[in-house]
Amino acid sequence: MIELPFEQSLFPEGIAIDSRTKTVYLNSLKSKKIVSSSIVGNNPKTFLETDEHNYLAGFGMTIKGDTLYALGNSLRADKNKSILLLLQISTGDLIESYSINHSKFQYLNDLAVSGKNEIFITDSESNKSYKIQRPSKTIEIYLDSKNIPNSNGITISSNDEYLYFASNNGICIVEKASKRIVNQPKEEFSSIDGLKFYQGNLYGIVNGWGDNSKNGLFKFKLNKAGTEVLAKEKLIEFTEEFKIPTTFDIFDGNIFFVINTQLDNFDGEKILDLKKLEPYKMLKLRLPKVIINKG
């Protein structure tokens, strides 16, 4: 377990790891900023100051090359805004900013970036998902399907062929080019927050079941083609020590995530009980080096 040297009022949601520098980045729901430290919890820094570049409460983040992609949302429906910042890691400079400000409430939650500089974004308050084709500066609706409701986590296969949506219906697999849903989602594979494709399978943090025995960190086994979820395996049980884990990243064959985001102690505007705040801890879990799919 790695103790993270950040203020206890951070309330982190998104996490991303820079594999080149072994640096972990966390954003903050409360402070609307992004912080960083070494992967072992040393050298804490503020990467993005509060409200810098009009950043909002932090949600999904990912890193590709020297770019940090960071989503943010207003937390109240009457101040409905969403933003995506593209930040250069080496300098901290803003590369691009995208924003959505609709009359209808939307909640840009998580994102995945393809090898063709396509950015796919989920909206957990609707049936929509969005796409940005870099270097375009416009956000377009990628899918608007009742079969993919209120999607949260999203990830993409290593060959860029399939997108995996963690929706209220379960894991929904979409052929990226045709936008065709190729599987039959199952409710038993739902209530997922963060979702990652790694070595031919999916990994996800499940935190949405009222029965906590159903929550945990899971491996979702895919068939060889990557078009069907065959089974799930719980890797970690969420005990009392786990206070609403959300998203995670995979680096050097290990999964990293904050086990105690303490989001239940924050109502979107204020901390509910200052006495309950505690230092943040990041778990490191080694994954098997070789995962064989037998189809």
Coordinates of C-alpha atoms in Angstrom, one line a residue:
M1 CA 0.0 0.0 0.0
I2 CA 1.4 3.4 -1.0
E3 CA 0.4 6.5 1.1
L4 CA -0.1 9.6 -1.1
P5 CA 1.2 12.9 0.3
F6 CA -1.8 15.1 -0.7
E7 CA -4.2 17.2 1.3
Q8 CA -7.0 15.0 2.8
S9 CA -9.7 17.2 1.3
L10 CA -8.6 16.3 -2.3
F11 CA -11.4 13.8 -3.0
P12 CA -9.7 12.3 -6.1
E13 CA -11.7 10.7 -8.9
G14 CA -9.5 10.4 -12.0
I15 CA -6.0 8.8 -12.0
A16 CA -3.4 8.5 -14.7
I17 CA 0.2 7.3 -14.7
D18 CA 3.0 8.6 -17.0
S19 CA 5.0 5.5 -17.8
R20 CA 8.0 7.5 -19.0
T21 CA 8.5 9.3 -15.7
K22 CA 6.7 7.0 -13.3
T23 CA 4.5 9.8 -12.1
V24 CA 1.0 9.5 -10.9
Y25 CA -1.6 12.2 -11.6
L26 CA -4.8 12.6 -9.6
N27 CA -7.5 15.2 -10.1
S28 CA -9.8 16.7 -7.4
L29 CA -13.6 16.8 -7.3
K30 CA -13.5 19.5 -4.6
S31 CA -10.5 21.7 -5.6
K32 CA -10.9 21.5 -9.4
K33 CA -7.2 20.9 -9.8
I34 CA -4.7 18.2 -10.7
V35 CA -1.8 17.0 -8.5
S36 CA 1.1 14.7 -9.1
S37 CA 3.7 12.6 -7.2
S38 CA 6.1 9.8 -7.9
I39 CA 4.6 6.4 -8.2
V40 CA 5.9 5.6 -4.7
G41 CA 4.3 8.7 -3.2
N42 CA 7.3 11.1 -3.1
N43 CA 7.7 14.6 -4.5
P44 CA 4.1 15.9 -4.4
K45 CA 3.3 18.8 -6.8
T46 CA 0.4 20.7 -8.1
F47 CA 0.3 20.2 -11.9
L48 CA -2.8 22.2 -12.6
E49 CA -3.9 25.0 -10.2
T50 CA -7.5 25.3 -9.0
D51 CA -9.7 26.7 -11.8
E52 CA -6.7 27.0 -14.2
H53 CA -7.9 26.9 -17.8
N54 CA -11.5 26.9 -16.4
Y55 CA -11.0 23.3 -15.2
L56 CA -14.0 21.9 -13.3
A57 CA -14.4 19.1 -10.8
G58 CA -12.2 16.3 -12.0
F59 CA -13.4 13.1 -13.6
G60 CA -11.8 10.7 -16.1
M61 CA -8.1 11.1 -17.1
T62 CA -5.7 9.3 -19.3
I63 CA -2.2 9.8 -20.8
K64 CA -1.0 9.2 -24.3
G65 CA 2.5 10.3 -25.1
D66 CA 3.3 13.7 -23.6
T67 CA -0.4 14.6 -23.3
L68 CA -2.7 14.4 -20.3
Y69 CA -6.4 14.3 -21.2
A70 CA -8.5 15.5 -18.2
L71 CA -12.3 15.7 -18.0
G72 CA -14.2 17.9 -15.7
N73 CA -17.8 18.7 -14.8
S74 CA -19.8 21.2 -12.8
L75 CA -21.4 19.1 -10.0
R76 CA -24.8 20.9 -10.1
A77 CA -27.5 20.6 -12.7
D78 CA -28.2 24.3 -12.5
K79 CA -24.6 25.1 -13.5
N80 CA -24.3 22.6 -16.2
K81 CA -20.9 22.6 -17.9
S82 CA -18.4 20.0 -19.0
I83 CA -14.8 20.4 -20.1
L84 CA -11.9 18.4 -21.6
L85 CA -8.4 19.8 -21.2
L86 CA -5.4 18.5 -23.2
L87 CA -2.3 19.4 -21.3
Q88 CA 1.4 18.9 -22.2
I89 CA 2.9 16.9 -19.4
S90 CA 6.5 18.1 -19.9
T91 CA 5.6 21.8 -19.7
G92 CA 2.2 22.0 -18.2
D93 CA 1.0 24.1 -21.1
L94 CA -2.6 23.9 -22.5
I95 CA -2.7 22.2 -25.8
E96 CA -6.5 22.4 -26.4
S97 CA -9.7 22.9 -24.5
Y98 CA -13.1 21.5 -25.4
S99 CA -16.3 22.4 -23.6
I100 CA -20.0 21.4 -23.7
N101 CA -22.7 23.7 -22.2
H102 CA -26.1 22.2 -23.1
S103 CA -29.5 23.1 -21.8
K104 CA -29.9 19.4 -20.9
F105 CA -27.8 18.0 -18.2
Q106 CA -24.8 16.0 -19.3
Y107 CA -22.0 14.5 -17.3
L108 CA -18.8 13.7 -19.3
N109 CA -17.4 10.8 -17.2
D110 CA -14.5 8.9 -18.8
L111 CA -12.5 8.8 -22.0
A112 CA -10.4 6.6 -24.2
V113 CA -7.9 7.6 -26.9
S114 CA -7.3 5.6 -30.0
G115 CA -4.0 5.2 -32.0
K116 CA -5.6 7.5 -34.6
N117 CA -6.0 10.5 -32.2
E118 CA -9.7 9.8 -31.8
I119 CA -11.0 10.7 -28.3
F120 CA -14.1 8.9 -27.2
I121 CA -16.1 10.2 -24.2
T122 CA -18.9 8.8 -22.1
D123 CA -21.9 10.7 -20.7
S124 CA -23.3 9.1 -17.6
E125 CA -26.4 11.2 -17.6
S126 CA -27.7 10.1 -21.1
N127 CA -27.5 7.5 -23.8
K128 CA -24.9 9.5 -25.6
S129 CA -21.1 9.1 -26.2
Y130 CA -19.0 11.7 -27.9
K131 CA -16.0 11.7 -30.3
I132 CA -13.3 14.2 -31.1
Q133 CA -11.1 13.5 -34.1
R134 CA -7.9 15.4 -33.5
P135 CA -6.8 17.9 -34.8
S136 CA -10.5 18.8 -35.1
K137 CA -11.7 21.2 -32.4
T138 CA -15.3 20.1 -32.4
I139 CA -17.1 17.5 -30.3
E140 CA -19.6 15.3 -32.2
I141 CA -22.0 12.7 -31.0
Y142 CA -20.5 9.3 -31.7
L143 CA -23.5 7.2 -30.5
D144 CA -26.9 7.9 -29.0
S145 CA -28.3 4.5 -28.2
K146 CA -30.8 3.4 -25.6
N147 CA -28.9 0.1 -25.6
I148 CA -25.9 1.9 -24.0
P149 CA -27.6 3.9 -21.2
N150 CA -25.7 6.0 -18.7
S151 CA -22.2 4.7 -19.6
N152 CA -19.4 5.4 -17.2
G153 CA -16.0 3.7 -17.9
I154 CA -14.8 3.3 -21.4
T155 CA -11.7 1.6 -22.9
I156 CA -10.5 0.5 -26.4
S157 CA -8.9 -2.7 -27.6
S158 CA -5.2 -2.7 -28.4
N159 CA -5.9 -3.1 -32.1
D160 CA -8.3 -0.1 -32.0
E161 CA -11.2 -2.2 -33.4
Y162 CA -13.5 -2.3 -30.4
L163 CA -14.8 0.1 -27.8
Y164 CA -16.0 -1.2 -24.4
F165 CA -18.6 0.8 -22.5
A166 CA -19.5 0.2 -18.9
S167 CA -23.2 1.0 -19.1
N168 CA -26.3 0.4 -16.9
N169 CA -27.0 -2.6 -19.1
G170 CA -23.6 -4.1 -18.6
I171 CA -20.5 -4.1 -20.7
C172 CA -21.4 -3.1 -24.2
I173 CA -18.9 -3.9 -27.0
V174 CA -19.0 -1.6 -30.1
E175 CA -17.2 -2.1 -33.4
K176 CA -15.5 1.3 -33.6
A177 CA -15.7 1.8 -37.4
S178 CA -19.3 0.7 -37.9
K179 CA -20.7 1.7 -34.5
R180 CA -22.3 -1.7 -34.4
I181 CA -23.0 -3.3 -31.0
V182 CA -21.5 -6.8 -31.3
N183 CA -22.5 -8.4 -28.0
Q184 CA -25.5 -8.9 -25.8
P185 CA -24.8 -6.9 -22.6
K186 CA -25.6 -8.7 -19.3
E187 CA -26.7 -7.0 -16.1
E188 CA -24.3 -9.1 -14.0
F189 CA -21.5 -7.2 -15.7
S190 CA -22.8 -3.8 -14.7
S191 CA -22.2 -1.2 -11.9
I192 CA -18.7 -0.7 -13.2
D193 CA -16.8 2.6 -12.8
G194 CA -13.3 2.5 -14.2
L195 CA -12.7 0.0 -17.1
K196 CA -9.4 -0.9 -18.9
F197 CA -8.5 -3.3 -21.7
Y198 CA -5.2 -5.1 -20.9
Q199 CA -3.7 -8.1 -22.7
G200 CA -6.9 -9.3 -24.2
N201 CA -9.2 -9.0 -21.2
L202 CA -11.0 -6.2 -19.3
Y203 CA -10.5 -5.1 -15.8
G204 CA -12.9 -3.0 -13.9
I205 CA -13.7 -1.4 -10.5
V206 CA -17.3 -2.4 -9.6
N207 CA -18.7 0.0 -6.9
G208 CA -22.3 0.5 -7.8
W209 CA -24.1 -2.4 -6.1
G210 CA -26.0 -1.8 -2.9
D211 CA -24.8 -5.2 -1.7
N212 CA -21.1 -4.5 -1.1
S213 CA -20.3 -8.2 -1.5
K214 CA -20.8 -7.7 -5.2
N215 CA -18.3 -4.8 -5.4
G216 CA -14.6 -5.1 -5.9
L217 CA -11.9 -5.1 -8.6
F218 CA -12.8 -7.6 -11.3
K219 CA -11.2 -9.3 -14.3
F220 CA -13.7 -9.7 -17.2
K221 CA -12.6 -12.5 -19.5
L222 CA -13.1 -11.8 -23.2
N223 CA -13.3 -14.4 -26.0
K224 CA -10.3 -14.4 -28.4
A225 CA -11.9 -12.0 -30.8
G226 CA -12.6 -9.5 -28.0
T227 CA -16.3 -9.4 -28.9
E228 CA -17.9 -11.2 -25.9
V229 CA -17.5 -11.2 -22.2
L230 CA -17.3 -14.8 -21.1
A231 CA -17.0 -14.6 -17.3
K232 CA -15.9 -12.4 -14.4
E233 CA -13.4 -13.0 -11.6
K234 CA -13.1 -11.0 -8.4
L235 CA -9.5 -10.1 -7.8
I236 CA -10.0 -7.9 -4.7
E237 CA -12.8 -7.8 -2.2
F238 CA -13.8 -4.3 -1.1
T239 CA -13.7 -4.4 2.7
E240 CA -14.3 -1.5 5.2
E241 CA -10.9 -0.1 4.3
F242 CA -12.0 0.5 0.8
K243 CA -14.0 3.8 0.7
I244 CA -15.4 4.1 -2.9
P245 CA -12.6 3.3 -5.2
T246 CA -13.4 4.7 -8.7
T247 CA -10.9 4.6 -11.5
F248 CA -7.5 3.1 -12.0
D249 CA -4.5 2.8 -14.3
I250 CA -2.3 0.0 -15.4
F251 CA 1.5 0.4 -15.6
D252 CA 4.3 -2.1 -15.9
G253 CA 1.9 -5.0 -15.3
N254 CA 0.4 -3.5 -12.2
I255 CA -3.0 -2.0 -11.4
F256 CA -2.9 1.2 -9.3
F257 CA -5.9 2.9 -7.7
V258 CA -6.8 5.0 -4.7
I259 CA -8.7 2.7 -2.3
N260 CA -10.2 5.5 -0.1
T261 CA -11.4 8.4 -2.3
Q262 CA -13.9 9.1 0.6
L263 CA -16.4 10.5 -1.9
D264 CA -19.3 9.7 0.5
N265 CA -17.9 12.5 2.8
F266 CA -18.3 15.2 0.1
D267 CA -21.7 16.4 -1.1
G268 CA -20.5 18.3 -4.2
E269 CA -20.0 21.6 -2.3
K270 CA -18.8 20.9 1.2
I271 CA -17.1 18.2 3.3
L272 CA -19.7 16.5 5.5
D273 CA -17.4 15.5 8.4
L274 CA -13.9 17.0 8.7
K275 CA -13.0 14.5 11.5
K276 CA -13.5 11.5 9.1
L277 CA -10.8 12.7 6.6
E278 CA -7.8 10.4 6.3
P279 CA -4.6 10.2 4.2
Y280 CA -5.1 8.7 0.7
K281 CA -3.7 5.3 0.0
M282 CA -3.0 3.8 -3.4
L283 CA -3.0 0.0 -3.9
K284 CA -0.6 -1.7 -6.3
L285 CA -1.7 -5.1 -7.6
R286 CA 0.5 -7.3 -9.8
L287 CA -1.2 -8.8 -12.8
P288 CA -0.1 -12.1 -14.5
K289 CA 2.5 -11.4 -17.2
V290 CA 0.8 -13.6 -19.8
I291 CA -2.9 -14.0 -20.1
I292 CA -4.1 -16.6 -22.6
N293 CA -7.5 -16.5 -24.1
K294 CA -8.8 -19.8 -25.3
G295 CA -11.8 -18.2 -27.0

